Short mmCIF file of C-alpha atoms in Angstrom, two decimals:
data_model
loop_
_atom_site.label_atom_id
_atom_site.label_comp_id
_atom_site.label_asym_id
_atom_site.label_seq_id
_atom_site.Cartn_x
_atom_site.Cartn_y
_atom_site.Cartn_z
CA MET A 378 -20.62 2.80 -10.42
CA ILE A 379 -17.22 1.72 -10.69
CA GLY A 380 -17.91 0.67 -13.96
CA GLY A 381 -18.81 4.56 -14.29
CA LEU A 382 -15.64 5.61 -12.73
CA THR A 383 -13.63 3.62 -15.49
CA LEU A 384 -15.67 4.74 -18.16
CA ALA A 385 -15.08 8.19 -17.31
CA ASN A 386 -11.39 7.76 -18.39
CA VAL A 387 -12.51 6.77 -21.99
CA VAL A 388 -15.20 9.20 -22.49
CA GLY A 389 -15.29 11.90 -20.34
CA VAL A 390 -11.67 13.07 -20.15
CA PRO A 391 -11.25 13.30 -23.71
CA ILE A 392 -14.64 14.91 -24.25
CA GLY A 393 -13.62 17.49 -21.26
CA SER A 394 -10.31 18.06 -22.85
CA PHE A 395 -11.56 18.70 -26.49
CA ALA A 396 -14.45 21.12 -24.74
CA GLY A 397 -11.77 22.78 -22.80
CA GLN A 398 -9.80 23.70 -26.25
CA PHE A 399 -13.10 25.42 -27.09
CA ALA A 400 -14.60 26.80 -24.16
CA GLY A 401 -11.30 27.32 -21.86
CA TRP A 402 -10.47 25.25 -18.79
CA ARG A 403 -13.71 26.53 -16.76
CA GLY A 404 -15.93 25.33 -19.42
CA PRO A 405 -15.75 21.72 -18.55
CA PHE A 406 -15.98 22.66 -14.40
CA TRP A 407 -19.38 24.55 -15.37
CA ALA A 408 -20.63 21.44 -17.42
CA LEU A 409 -19.63 18.91 -14.83
CA ALA A 410 -21.44 21.24 -11.93
CA ALA A 411 -24.99 21.35 -14.18
CA LEU A 412 -24.56 17.61 -14.99
CA SER A 413 -24.07 16.82 -11.26
CA ALA A 414 -27.22 19.01 -9.90
CA LEU A 415 -29.27 17.03 -12.68
CA ALA A 416 -28.04 14.01 -11.59
CA ALA A 417 -28.81 14.49 -8.25
CA VAL A 418 -32.49 15.39 -9.08
CA PHE A 419 -32.71 12.04 -10.47
CA ILE A 420 -30.89 10.03 -7.63
CA GLY A 421 -33.35 11.83 -5.23
CA ARG A 422 -36.60 10.91 -7.60
CA PHE A 423 -35.54 7.25 -8.58
CA ILE A 424 -33.30 5.42 -6.17
CA PRO A 425 -35.44 3.94 -3.64
CA ALA A 426 -35.00 4.67 0.11
CA GLN A 427 -33.74 1.76 2.02
CA GLU A 428 -33.24 0.79 5.66
CA GLN A 429 -29.77 0.95 7.09
CA ARG A 430 -28.87 -1.52 9.99
CA ALA A 431 -25.65 -1.71 10.35
CA THR A 432 -24.40 -3.78 13.26
CA VAL A 433 -20.57 -3.41 13.34
CA SER A 434 -19.69 -0.80 16.29
CA LEU A 435 -17.52 1.74 15.75
CA ARG A 436 -14.95 0.19 17.85
CA ALA A 437 -14.74 -2.86 15.72
CA GLU A 438 -14.25 -0.81 12.64
CA PHE A 439 -10.93 0.80 14.32
CA SER A 440 -10.04 -2.39 15.65
CA ALA A 441 -9.41 -3.68 12.48
CA LEU A 442 -7.30 -0.98 11.25
CA ARG A 443 -4.56 -2.90 13.65
CA GLN A 444 -4.00 -5.49 10.97
CA GLY A 445 -0.54 -4.89 9.38
CA ARG A 446 -1.83 -6.51 6.04
CA LEU A 447 -4.52 -3.66 5.49
CA TRP A 448 -1.81 -1.12 5.53
CA LEU A 449 0.41 -2.74 3.01
CA ALA A 450 -2.60 -3.04 0.77
CA LEU A 451 -3.71 0.30 1.02
CA SER A 452 -0.09 1.43 0.38
CA ALA A 453 -0.04 -0.33 -2.87
CA ALA A 454 -3.19 1.20 -3.95
CA MET A 455 -1.57 4.70 -2.86
CA LEU A 456 1.71 4.09 -4.46
CA ILE A 457 0.38 2.90 -8.00
CA MET A 458 -2.03 5.06 -8.72
CA GLY A 459 0.57 7.92 -7.54
CA GLY A 460 2.72 6.49 -10.16
CA VAL A 461 0.14 6.18 -13.12
CA LEU A 462 -1.09 9.94 -12.44
CA ALA A 463 2.07 11.40 -11.57
CA THR A 464 2.84 11.31 -15.57
CA TYR A 465 -1.17 11.17 -16.78
CA SER A 466 -1.84 14.60 -15.17
CA TYR A 467 1.06 16.06 -17.27
CA VAL A 468 0.83 14.05 -20.35
CA THR A 469 -0.62 16.81 -22.52
CA PRO A 470 2.56 18.70 -22.64
CA LEU A 471 4.74 15.82 -23.08
CA LEU A 472 2.42 14.60 -26.23
CA THR A 473 2.40 18.11 -27.69
CA ASP A 474 5.66 19.30 -27.25
CA ARG A 475 8.00 16.42 -26.92
CA ALA A 476 6.06 13.93 -29.32
CA GLY A 477 4.83 16.35 -31.56
CA ILE A 478 1.25 15.29 -31.61
CA PRO A 479 -1.43 18.31 -32.51
CA ALA A 480 -3.12 19.51 -29.69
CA GLY A 481 -6.20 18.55 -31.16
CA ALA A 482 -5.52 15.02 -31.49
CA VAL A 483 -4.80 14.58 -27.86
CA PRO A 484 -7.98 13.68 -26.43
CA PHE A 485 -7.67 10.55 -29.08
CA VAL A 486 -4.51 9.32 -26.83
CA LEU A 487 -6.53 10.18 -23.88
CA ILE A 488 -9.29 8.01 -25.13
CA ALA A 489 -6.05 5.31 -25.77
CA PHE A 490 -5.23 5.49 -22.13
CA GLY A 491 -8.92 5.25 -20.92
CA LEU A 492 -9.44 1.96 -23.00
CA GLY A 493 -6.07 0.76 -21.46
CA ALA A 494 -7.27 1.46 -17.98
CA LEU A 495 -11.01 -0.30 -18.54
CA GLY A 496 -9.12 -3.40 -20.07
CA GLY A 497 -6.71 -3.42 -17.09
CA THR A 498 -9.36 -3.28 -14.46
CA THR A 499 -11.06 -5.90 -16.25
CA THR A 500 -7.82 -7.90 -16.56
CA GLY A 501 -7.04 -7.56 -12.82
CA GLY A 502 -10.25 -8.59 -11.71
CA ARG A 503 -9.90 -12.10 -13.56
CA LEU A 504 -6.12 -12.72 -12.82
CA GLY A 505 -6.57 -11.76 -9.36
CA GLU A 506 -8.98 -14.29 -8.14
CA ARG A 507 -6.71 -17.09 -8.97
CA ARG A 508 -3.12 -15.23 -8.58
CA PRO A 509 -3.30 -11.95 -6.67
CA MET A 510 -0.02 -11.23 -5.54
CA ALA A 511 1.70 -12.50 -9.02
CA SER A 512 -0.78 -10.39 -10.87
CA THR A 513 -0.17 -7.39 -9.00
CA ILE A 514 3.55 -7.80 -8.75
CA THR A 515 3.78 -8.07 -12.37
CA ALA A 516 1.53 -5.07 -13.30
CA ALA A 517 3.27 -2.97 -11.02
CA ALA A 518 6.68 -3.86 -12.26
CA ALA A 519 5.61 -3.25 -15.94
CA THR A 520 3.95 -0.15 -14.87
CA ALA A 521 7.55 0.91 -13.76
CA LEU A 522 9.14 -0.10 -17.00
CA VAL A 523 6.51 1.79 -19.21
CA LEU A 524 6.84 4.91 -17.51
CA PHE A 525 10.50 4.49 -17.61
CA LEU A 526 10.43 3.87 -21.54
CA MET A 527 8.25 7.04 -21.64
CA ILE A 528 11.33 8.83 -20.98
CA PRO A 529 13.37 7.79 -24.24
CA LEU A 530 10.56 6.92 -26.56
CA SER A 531 8.03 9.62 -25.91
CA THR A 532 9.67 11.71 -28.82
CA ASN A 533 7.49 9.69 -31.49
CA ALA A 534 3.80 10.14 -31.96
CA VAL A 535 3.35 6.46 -32.21
CA THR A 536 5.69 4.92 -29.39
CA ALA A 537 4.09 7.89 -27.08
CA THR A 538 0.75 6.74 -27.74
CA VAL A 539 1.25 2.94 -27.31
CA LEU A 540 3.04 3.78 -24.26
CA VAL A 541 -0.06 5.97 -22.66
CA PHE A 542 -2.16 2.70 -23.48
CA LEU A 543 0.24 0.36 -21.81
CA MET A 544 0.28 2.93 -19.00
CA GLY A 545 -3.35 2.55 -18.55
CA LEU A 546 -3.62 -1.10 -19.15
CA THR A 547 -0.73 -2.03 -16.41
CA GLY A 548 -1.48 0.49 -13.72
CA PHE A 549 -4.74 -0.24 -13.27
CA THR A 550 -4.53 -3.95 -13.26
CA VAL A 551 -3.18 -3.63 -9.43
CA ASN A 552 -6.48 -1.62 -8.52
CA PRO A 553 -9.44 -4.39 -8.28
CA VAL A 554 -6.89 -6.72 -6.32
CA VAL A 555 -5.79 -4.42 -3.80
CA THR A 556 -8.89 -2.81 -3.25
CA SER A 557 -10.70 -6.40 -2.56
CA LEU A 558 -7.60 -7.45 -0.81
CA ALA A 559 -7.98 -4.58 1.88
CA MET A 560 -11.66 -5.57 2.08
CA ARG A 561 -10.68 -8.84 3.12
CA PHE A 562 -8.27 -8.13 5.59
CA ALA A 563 -10.62 -5.54 6.92
CA GLY A 564 -12.84 -8.27 8.57
CA ASP A 565 -15.50 -6.04 10.63
CA ALA A 566 -14.73 -2.93 9.18
CA PRO A 567 -15.50 -2.96 5.61
CA THR A 568 -17.25 0.56 5.77
CA LEU A 569 -14.34 2.38 7.09
CA THR A 570 -11.70 0.34 4.82
CA SER A 571 -14.02 1.00 1.70
CA ALA A 572 -13.33 4.75 2.62
CA LEU A 573 -9.64 4.26 3.65
CA THR A 574 -9.27 2.65 0.37
CA THR A 575 -11.06 5.61 -2.21
CA SER A 576 -9.02 7.80 0.27
CA ALA A 577 -5.72 5.94 -0.53
CA PHE A 578 -6.11 6.28 -4.06
CA ASN A 579 -6.53 10.06 -3.88
CA VAL A 580 -3.67 10.63 -1.97
CA GLY A 581 -1.38 9.03 -4.64
CA VAL A 582 -2.99 11.27 -6.91
CA ALA A 583 -2.35 13.87 -5.22
CA GLY A 584 0.72 13.55 -3.96
CA GLY A 585 2.31 12.31 -7.32
CA SER A 586 1.01 15.12 -8.91
CA PHE A 587 2.29 17.36 -6.58
CA VAL A 588 6.26 15.93 -6.76
CA ALA A 589 5.58 15.18 -10.71
CA GLY A 590 4.60 19.28 -11.16
CA ALA A 591 7.83 20.13 -9.12
CA ALA A 592 9.72 17.88 -11.52
CA LEU A 593 8.28 19.51 -14.64
CA ASP A 594 9.45 23.09 -13.29
CA SER A 595 12.76 21.45 -12.44
CA SER A 596 15.79 20.84 -14.83
CA LEU A 597 14.17 17.99 -15.58
CA GLY A 598 11.50 19.23 -17.95
CA LEU A 599 8.82 17.29 -19.43
CA THR A 600 10.50 13.91 -18.60
CA GLY A 601 10.45 14.74 -15.09
CA PRO A 602 6.76 13.66 -14.37
CA PRO A 603 7.57 9.96 -16.23
CA LEU A 604 10.48 9.70 -14.02
CA VAL A 605 8.71 10.63 -10.73
CA GLY A 606 6.29 8.03 -12.01
CA THR A 607 9.03 5.47 -12.53
CA VAL A 608 10.25 5.71 -9.01
CA VAL A 609 6.66 6.05 -7.26
CA ALA A 610 5.46 2.71 -9.45
CA ALA A 611 8.83 0.80 -8.55
CA LEU A 612 7.76 1.68 -4.63
CA THR A 613 4.92 -0.04 -5.19
CA LEU A 614 6.46 -3.27 -5.04
CA LEU A 615 7.58 -3.05 -1.51
CA PRO A 616 4.26 -3.37 -0.31
CA LEU A 617 3.24 -5.84 -2.58
CA ILE A 618 6.31 -8.28 -1.88
CA ALA A 619 5.73 -8.03 1.53
CA LEU A 620 2.06 -9.06 1.20
CA ALA A 621 3.30 -12.08 -0.91
CA VAL A 622 5.84 -13.34 2.00
CA HIS A 623 3.16 -12.43 4.74
CA GLY A 624 0.50 -14.15 3.02
CA THR A 625 -3.16 -13.31 2.18
CA SER A 626 -5.04 -16.19 3.09
CA GLY A 627 -8.67 -15.13 4.70
CA GLY A 628 -12.16 -16.10 4.65
CA SER A 629 -13.60 -15.23 1.41
CA ARG A 630 -12.69 -15.21 -2.06
CA ILE A 631 -10.28 -12.27 -3.22
CA VAL A 632 -11.95 -10.87 -6.38
CA ALA A 633 -15.73 -10.58 -7.57
CA GLN A 634 -17.61 -12.98 -9.52
CA ARG A 635 -17.39 -13.14 -13.23
CA THR A 636 -20.34 -11.65 -13.80
CA ALA A 637 -18.74 -8.41 -12.62
CA PRO A 638 -15.00 -8.75 -13.05
CA ALA A 639 -14.16 -5.41 -13.49
CA HIS A 640 -13.53 -4.26 -10.32
CA ALA A 641 -14.58 -6.66 -7.45
CA LEU A 642 -17.95 -4.69 -6.94
CA THR A 643 -19.83 -8.11 -6.60
CA ASP A 644 -17.48 -9.24 -3.86
CA VAL A 645 -16.92 -6.23 -1.78
CA CYS A 646 -20.90 -5.72 -1.87
CA GLU A 647 -21.35 -9.25 -0.49
CA GLN A 648 -18.76 -8.85 2.13
CA THR A 649 -20.63 -5.63 3.20
CA ARG A 650 -23.94 -6.96 3.32
CA SER A 651 -22.82 -9.90 5.25
CA HIS A 652 -21.54 -7.57 8.06
CA ARG A 653 -24.97 -5.69 8.43
#
């Protein structure tokens, strides 16, 4: 499932952008609605029902939220996605009006971002297993640098494309590590923490895109979203450094086994099963 979410950036977003140029912006939404309905039929038909026997109480779930380290990990998840998506949400006008890339070629640049995101997720899973804080702090700092360089260097089609790729590569390196750290810190609250981690990413996406949209309408123009992204990505360093100082020791390994390094999915599933 996590691999599908990442691959959507490689395949789905470019196809949707390409289709939208011919069918209008509503076309991809109608297509997604139809595909989702079809997927629901297949899920209901082929996925077997399994008995759920949760043994963790609601009180235990909420008690785990008292840990400050958990909220630091969630803050990092929110900020890194806010920084990347603040820029990515408005990358099309940046590419067409500033870099001079034809509108028909934009989906290929989005594929570059998706490939970078896929590589970053895999890289984060591998590096984070041994050096979680060094990996995330370096990746967050690199993300802020890439977004900052997008302001002066996005006037060239080649450099703009390379920076879009690097934005996905560095930004998504942080995701699997902070997700797995949050699950580790959660202890007896794997279900609630899993939901909170997803919510943190989405809050970052919504908040970063909102502020970047306001910057786009200001005197900053097309450079507004990258500037907002730079600041938000740099702020990610604060909770990460605090975690590095506080320590991340716990009772389990941080990232998934090598058979599934892309998003720490195996480790998360094992932790979840251990609490059932």
